[in-house]
Tab-separated table of N, CA and C in Angstrom:
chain	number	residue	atom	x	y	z
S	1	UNK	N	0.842	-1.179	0.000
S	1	UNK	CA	0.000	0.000	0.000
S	1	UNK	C	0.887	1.242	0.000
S	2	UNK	N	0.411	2.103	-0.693
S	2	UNK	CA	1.016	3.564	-0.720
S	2	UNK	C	0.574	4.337	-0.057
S	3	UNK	N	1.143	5.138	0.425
S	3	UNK	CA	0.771	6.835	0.915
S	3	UNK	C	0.755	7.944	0.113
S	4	UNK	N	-0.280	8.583	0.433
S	4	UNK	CA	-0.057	9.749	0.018
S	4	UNK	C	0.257	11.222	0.447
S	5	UNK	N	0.312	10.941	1.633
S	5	UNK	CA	1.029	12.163	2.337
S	5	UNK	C	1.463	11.037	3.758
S	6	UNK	N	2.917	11.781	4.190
S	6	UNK	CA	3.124	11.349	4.703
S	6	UNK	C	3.799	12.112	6.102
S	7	UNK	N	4.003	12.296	7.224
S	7	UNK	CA	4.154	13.168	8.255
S	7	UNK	C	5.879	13.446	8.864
S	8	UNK	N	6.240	14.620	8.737
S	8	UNK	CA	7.493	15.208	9.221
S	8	UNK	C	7.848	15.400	10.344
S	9	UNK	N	8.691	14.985	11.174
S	9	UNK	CA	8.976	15.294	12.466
S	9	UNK	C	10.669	15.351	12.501
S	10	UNK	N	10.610	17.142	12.941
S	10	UNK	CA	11.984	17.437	13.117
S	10	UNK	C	12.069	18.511	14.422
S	11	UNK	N	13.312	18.675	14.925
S	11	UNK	CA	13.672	19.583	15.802
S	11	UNK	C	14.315	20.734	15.778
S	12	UNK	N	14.630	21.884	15.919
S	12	UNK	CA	14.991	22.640	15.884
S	12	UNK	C	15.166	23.647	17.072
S	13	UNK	N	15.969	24.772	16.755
S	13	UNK	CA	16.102	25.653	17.789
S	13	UNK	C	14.352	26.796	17.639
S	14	UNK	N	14.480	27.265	18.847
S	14	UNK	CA	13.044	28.260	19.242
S	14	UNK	C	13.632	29.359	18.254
S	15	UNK	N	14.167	30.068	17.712
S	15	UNK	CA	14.298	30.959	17.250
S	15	UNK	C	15.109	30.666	15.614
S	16	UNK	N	14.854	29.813	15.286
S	16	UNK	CA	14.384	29.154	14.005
S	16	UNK	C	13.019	28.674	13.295
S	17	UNK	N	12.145	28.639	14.206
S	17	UNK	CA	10.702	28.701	13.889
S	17	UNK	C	10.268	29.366	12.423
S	18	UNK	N	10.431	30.319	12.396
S	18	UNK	CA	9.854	31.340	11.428
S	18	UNK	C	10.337	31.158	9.734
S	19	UNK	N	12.123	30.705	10.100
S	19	UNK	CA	12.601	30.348	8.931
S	19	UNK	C	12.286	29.647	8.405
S	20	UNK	N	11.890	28.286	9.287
S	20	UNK	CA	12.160	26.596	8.770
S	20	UNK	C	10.768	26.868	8.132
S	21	UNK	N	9.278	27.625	9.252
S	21	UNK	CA	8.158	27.923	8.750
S	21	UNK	C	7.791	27.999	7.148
S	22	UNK	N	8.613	29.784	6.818
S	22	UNK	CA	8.659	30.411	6.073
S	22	UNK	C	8.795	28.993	4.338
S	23	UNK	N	10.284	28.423	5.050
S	23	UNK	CA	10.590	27.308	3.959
S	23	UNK	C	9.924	26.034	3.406
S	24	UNK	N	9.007	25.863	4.784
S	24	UNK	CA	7.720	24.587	4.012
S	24	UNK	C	6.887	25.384	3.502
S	25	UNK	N	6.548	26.722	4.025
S	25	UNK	CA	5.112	26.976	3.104
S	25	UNK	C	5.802	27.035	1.696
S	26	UNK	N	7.040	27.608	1.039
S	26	UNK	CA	6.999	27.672	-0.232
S	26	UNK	C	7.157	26.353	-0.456
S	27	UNK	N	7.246	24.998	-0.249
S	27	UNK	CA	7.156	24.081	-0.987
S	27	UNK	C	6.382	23.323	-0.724
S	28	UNK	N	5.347	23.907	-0.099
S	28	UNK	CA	3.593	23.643	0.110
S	28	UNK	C	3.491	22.636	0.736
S	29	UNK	N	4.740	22.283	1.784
S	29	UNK	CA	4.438	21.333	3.307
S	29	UNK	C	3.443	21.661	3.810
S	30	UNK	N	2.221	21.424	5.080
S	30	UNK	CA	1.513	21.412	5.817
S	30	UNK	C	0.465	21.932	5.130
S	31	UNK	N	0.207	21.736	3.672
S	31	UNK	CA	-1.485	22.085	2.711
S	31	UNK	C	-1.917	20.809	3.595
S	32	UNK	N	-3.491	21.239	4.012
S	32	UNK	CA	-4.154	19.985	3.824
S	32	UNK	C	-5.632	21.195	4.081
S	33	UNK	N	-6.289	20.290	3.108
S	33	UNK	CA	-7.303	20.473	2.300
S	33	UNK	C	-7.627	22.000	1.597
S	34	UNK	N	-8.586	22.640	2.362
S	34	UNK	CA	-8.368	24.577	2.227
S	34	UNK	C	-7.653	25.242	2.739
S	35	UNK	N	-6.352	24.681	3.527
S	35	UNK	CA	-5.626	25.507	4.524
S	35	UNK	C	-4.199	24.900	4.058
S	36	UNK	N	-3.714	26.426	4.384
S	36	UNK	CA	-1.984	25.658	4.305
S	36	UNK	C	-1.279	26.369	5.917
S	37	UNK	N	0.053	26.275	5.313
S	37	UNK	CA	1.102	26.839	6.639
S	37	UNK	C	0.884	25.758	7.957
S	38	UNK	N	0.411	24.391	8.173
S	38	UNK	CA	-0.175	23.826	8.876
S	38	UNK	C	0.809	23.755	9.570
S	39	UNK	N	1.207	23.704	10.899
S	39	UNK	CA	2.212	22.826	11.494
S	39	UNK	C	1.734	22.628	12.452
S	40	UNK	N	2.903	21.819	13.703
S	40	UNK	CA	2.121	21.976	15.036
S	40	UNK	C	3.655	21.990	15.454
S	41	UNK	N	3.808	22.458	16.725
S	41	UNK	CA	5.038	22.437	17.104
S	41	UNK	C	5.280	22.612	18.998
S	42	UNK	N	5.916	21.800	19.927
S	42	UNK	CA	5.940	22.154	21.167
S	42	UNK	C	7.236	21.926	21.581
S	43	UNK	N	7.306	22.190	23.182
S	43	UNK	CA	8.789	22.544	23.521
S	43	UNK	C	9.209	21.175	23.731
S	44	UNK	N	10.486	20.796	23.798
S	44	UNK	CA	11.032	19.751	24.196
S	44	UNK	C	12.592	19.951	25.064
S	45	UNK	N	13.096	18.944	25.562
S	45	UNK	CA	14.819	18.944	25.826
S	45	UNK	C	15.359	18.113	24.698
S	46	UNK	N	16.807	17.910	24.372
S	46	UNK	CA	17.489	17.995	23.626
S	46	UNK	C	18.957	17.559	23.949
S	47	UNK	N	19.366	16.386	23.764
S	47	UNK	CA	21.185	16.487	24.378
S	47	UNK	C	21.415	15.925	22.748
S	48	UNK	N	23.011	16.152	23.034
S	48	UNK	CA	23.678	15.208	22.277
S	48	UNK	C	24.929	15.901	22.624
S	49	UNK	N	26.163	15.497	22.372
S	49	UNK	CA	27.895	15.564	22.112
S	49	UNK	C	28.403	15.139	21.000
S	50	UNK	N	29.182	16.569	20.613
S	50	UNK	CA	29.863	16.382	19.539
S	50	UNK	C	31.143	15.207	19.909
S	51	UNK	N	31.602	15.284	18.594
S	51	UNK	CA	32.456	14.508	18.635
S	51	UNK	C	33.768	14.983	17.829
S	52	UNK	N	35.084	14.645	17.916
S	52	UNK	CA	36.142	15.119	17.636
S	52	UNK	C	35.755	14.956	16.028
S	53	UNK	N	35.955	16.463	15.154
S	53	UNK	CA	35.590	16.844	13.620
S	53	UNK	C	33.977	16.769	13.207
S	54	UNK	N	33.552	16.611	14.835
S	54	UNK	CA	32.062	17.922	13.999
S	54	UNK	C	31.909	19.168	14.421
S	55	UNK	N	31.154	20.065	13.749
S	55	UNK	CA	31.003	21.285	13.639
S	55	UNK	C	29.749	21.776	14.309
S	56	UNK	N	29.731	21.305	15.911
S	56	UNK	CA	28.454	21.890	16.170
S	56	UNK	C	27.823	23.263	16.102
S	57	UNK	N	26.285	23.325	15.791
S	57	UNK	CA	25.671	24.740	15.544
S	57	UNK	C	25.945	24.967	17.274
S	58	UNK	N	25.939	24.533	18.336
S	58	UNK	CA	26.285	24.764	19.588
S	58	UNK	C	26.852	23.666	20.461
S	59	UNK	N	27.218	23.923	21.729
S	59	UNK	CA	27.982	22.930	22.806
S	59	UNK	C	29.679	22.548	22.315
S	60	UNK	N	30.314	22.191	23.288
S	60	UNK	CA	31.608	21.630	23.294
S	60	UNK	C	32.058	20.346	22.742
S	61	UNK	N	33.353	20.146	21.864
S	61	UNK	CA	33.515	18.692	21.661
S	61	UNK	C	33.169	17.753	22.952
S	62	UNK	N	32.869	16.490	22.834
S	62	UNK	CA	33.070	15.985	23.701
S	62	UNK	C	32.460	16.134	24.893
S	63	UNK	N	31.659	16.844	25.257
S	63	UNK	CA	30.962	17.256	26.096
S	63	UNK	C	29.239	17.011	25.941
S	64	UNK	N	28.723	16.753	26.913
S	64	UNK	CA	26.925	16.367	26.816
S	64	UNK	C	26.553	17.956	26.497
S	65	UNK	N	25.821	18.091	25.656
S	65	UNK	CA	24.954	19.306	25.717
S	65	UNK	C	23.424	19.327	25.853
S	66	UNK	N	22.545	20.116	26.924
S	66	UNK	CA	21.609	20.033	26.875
S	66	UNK	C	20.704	21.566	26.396
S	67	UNK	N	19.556	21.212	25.909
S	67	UNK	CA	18.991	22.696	25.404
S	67	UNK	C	17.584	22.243	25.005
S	68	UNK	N	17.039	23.496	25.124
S	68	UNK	CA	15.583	23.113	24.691
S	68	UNK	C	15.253	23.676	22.994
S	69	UNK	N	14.992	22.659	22.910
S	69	UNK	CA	14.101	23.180	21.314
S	69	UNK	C	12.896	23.212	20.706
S	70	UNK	N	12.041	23.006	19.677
S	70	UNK	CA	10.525	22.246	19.001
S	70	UNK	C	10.652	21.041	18.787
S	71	UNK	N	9.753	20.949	18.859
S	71	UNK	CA	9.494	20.044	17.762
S	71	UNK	C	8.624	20.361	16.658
S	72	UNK	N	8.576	20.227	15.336
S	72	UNK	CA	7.795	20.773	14.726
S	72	UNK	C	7.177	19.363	13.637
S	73	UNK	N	6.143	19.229	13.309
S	73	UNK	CA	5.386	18.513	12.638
S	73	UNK	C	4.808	18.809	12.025
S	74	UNK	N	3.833	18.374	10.874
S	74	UNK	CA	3.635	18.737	9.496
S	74	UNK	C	3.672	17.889	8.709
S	75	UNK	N	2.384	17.618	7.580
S	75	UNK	CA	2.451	16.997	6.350
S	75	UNK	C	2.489	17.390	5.905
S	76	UNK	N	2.969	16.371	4.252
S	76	UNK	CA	3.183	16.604	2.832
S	76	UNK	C	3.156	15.675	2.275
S	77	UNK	N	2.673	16.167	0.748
S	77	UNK	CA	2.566	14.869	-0.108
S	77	UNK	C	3.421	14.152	-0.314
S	78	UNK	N	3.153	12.948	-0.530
S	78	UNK	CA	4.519	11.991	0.017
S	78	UNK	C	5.596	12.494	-1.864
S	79	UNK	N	4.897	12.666	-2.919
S	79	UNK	CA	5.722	12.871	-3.953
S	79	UNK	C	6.387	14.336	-3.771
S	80	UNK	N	6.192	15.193	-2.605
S	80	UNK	CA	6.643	16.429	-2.351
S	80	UNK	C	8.379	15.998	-1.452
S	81	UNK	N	8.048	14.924	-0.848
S	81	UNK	CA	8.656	14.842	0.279
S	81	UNK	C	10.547	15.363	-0.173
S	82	UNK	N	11.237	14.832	-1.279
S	82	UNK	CA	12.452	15.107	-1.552
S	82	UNK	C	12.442	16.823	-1.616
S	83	UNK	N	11.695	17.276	-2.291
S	83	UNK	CA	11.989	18.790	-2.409
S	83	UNK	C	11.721	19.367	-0.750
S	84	UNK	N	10.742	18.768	0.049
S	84	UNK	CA	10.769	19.466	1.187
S	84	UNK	C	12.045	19.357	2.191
S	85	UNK	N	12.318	17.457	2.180
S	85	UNK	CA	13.818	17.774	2.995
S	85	UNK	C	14.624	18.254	2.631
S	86	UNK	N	14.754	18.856	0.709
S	86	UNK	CA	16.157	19.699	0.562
S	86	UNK	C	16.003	21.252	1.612
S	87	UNK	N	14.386	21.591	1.046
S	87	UNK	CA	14.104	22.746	2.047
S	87	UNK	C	14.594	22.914	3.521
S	88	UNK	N	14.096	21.573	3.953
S	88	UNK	CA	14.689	22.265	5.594
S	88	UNK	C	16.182	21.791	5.869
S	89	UNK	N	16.490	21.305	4.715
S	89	UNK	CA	18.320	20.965	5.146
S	89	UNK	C	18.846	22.140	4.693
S	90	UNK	N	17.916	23.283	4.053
S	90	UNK	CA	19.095	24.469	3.413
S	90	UNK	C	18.950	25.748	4.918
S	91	UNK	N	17.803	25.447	5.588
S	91	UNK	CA	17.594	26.618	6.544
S	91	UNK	C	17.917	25.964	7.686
S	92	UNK	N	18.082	24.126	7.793
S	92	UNK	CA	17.973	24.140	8.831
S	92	UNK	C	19.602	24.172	9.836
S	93	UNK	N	19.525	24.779	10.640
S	93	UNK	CA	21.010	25.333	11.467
S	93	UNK	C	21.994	23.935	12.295
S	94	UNK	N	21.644	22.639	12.441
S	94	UNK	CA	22.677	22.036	12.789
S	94	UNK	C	22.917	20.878	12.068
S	95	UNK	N	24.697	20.684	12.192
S	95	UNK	CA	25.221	20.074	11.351
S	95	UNK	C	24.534	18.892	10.305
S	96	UNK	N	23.882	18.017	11.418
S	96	UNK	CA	23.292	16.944	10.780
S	96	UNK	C	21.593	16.953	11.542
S	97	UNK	N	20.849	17.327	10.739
S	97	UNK	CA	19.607	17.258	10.941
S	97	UNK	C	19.074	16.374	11.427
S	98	UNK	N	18.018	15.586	12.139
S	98	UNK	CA	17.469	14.200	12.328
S	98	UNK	C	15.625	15.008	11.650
S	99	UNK	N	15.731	14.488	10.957
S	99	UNK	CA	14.221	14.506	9.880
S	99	UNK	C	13.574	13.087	9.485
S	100	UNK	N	12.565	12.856	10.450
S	100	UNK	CA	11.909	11.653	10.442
S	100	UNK	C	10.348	11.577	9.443
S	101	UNK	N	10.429	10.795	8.776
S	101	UNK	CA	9.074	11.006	7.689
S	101	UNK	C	8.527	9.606	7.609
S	102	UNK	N	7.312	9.566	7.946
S	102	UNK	CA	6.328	8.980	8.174
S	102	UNK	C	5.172	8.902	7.543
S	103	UNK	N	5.053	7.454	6.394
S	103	UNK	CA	3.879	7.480	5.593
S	103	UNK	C	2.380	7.678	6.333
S	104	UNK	N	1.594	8.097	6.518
S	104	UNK	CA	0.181	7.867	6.617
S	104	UNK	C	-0.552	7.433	5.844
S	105	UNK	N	-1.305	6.317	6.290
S	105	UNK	CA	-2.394	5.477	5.756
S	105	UNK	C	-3.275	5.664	6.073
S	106	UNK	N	-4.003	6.251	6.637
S	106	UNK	CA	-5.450	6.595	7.033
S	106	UNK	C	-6.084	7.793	7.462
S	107	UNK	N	-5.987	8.324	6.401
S	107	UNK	CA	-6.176	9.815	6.356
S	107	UNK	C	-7.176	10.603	5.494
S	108	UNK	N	-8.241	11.203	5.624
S	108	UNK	CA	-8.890	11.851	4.592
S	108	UNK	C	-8.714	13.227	4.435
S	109	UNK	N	-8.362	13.839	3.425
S	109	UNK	CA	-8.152	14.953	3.051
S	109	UNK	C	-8.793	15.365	1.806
């Protein structure tokens, strides 16, 4: 079975909101049905440690870092989906993104 839209879940910093926003509506992430700009987004915590030759957007090599960020969520058509993760990999601010996408099957729109 196929999907046809399928659901985004990524994290980001609080004061990246607007950008990452700004970058799904032009590639018409979160349309569903008469409405677009859809998202949903709440606070969360956040660790991870770099490691010797990455380039963190924040925290110390080697060191735990903790911070709060979104989470932000949102569909798209699943044949949208490549142009949308180029979108939020061009705005989005740390090194290696974690962008989780998730077919939905039972959905009316």
């Amino acid at each position: 079975m196929t999907s046809e839209f399928v659901k985004i879940e990524i994290c980001i910093p609080e004061q990246n909101l607007d950008e990452v926003h700004k970058a799904l509506i032009e590639v018409d992430a979160g349309h569903i049905g008469n409405y677009d700009a859809c998202i949903t987004y709440h606070l969360l915590n956040g660790t991870w440690r770099p490691l010797v030759g990455s380039n963190p957007y924040s925290g110390s090599t080697d060191e735990i870092n903790r911070v709060k960020e979104l989470q932000v969520e949102f569909i798209c058509k699943a044949e949208n989906l490549e142009k949308t993760v180029k979108a939020i990999r061009k705005v989005h601010p740390y090194e290696t993104p974690i962008i989780n996408a998730f077919p939905l099957l039972n959905v009316n729109f």
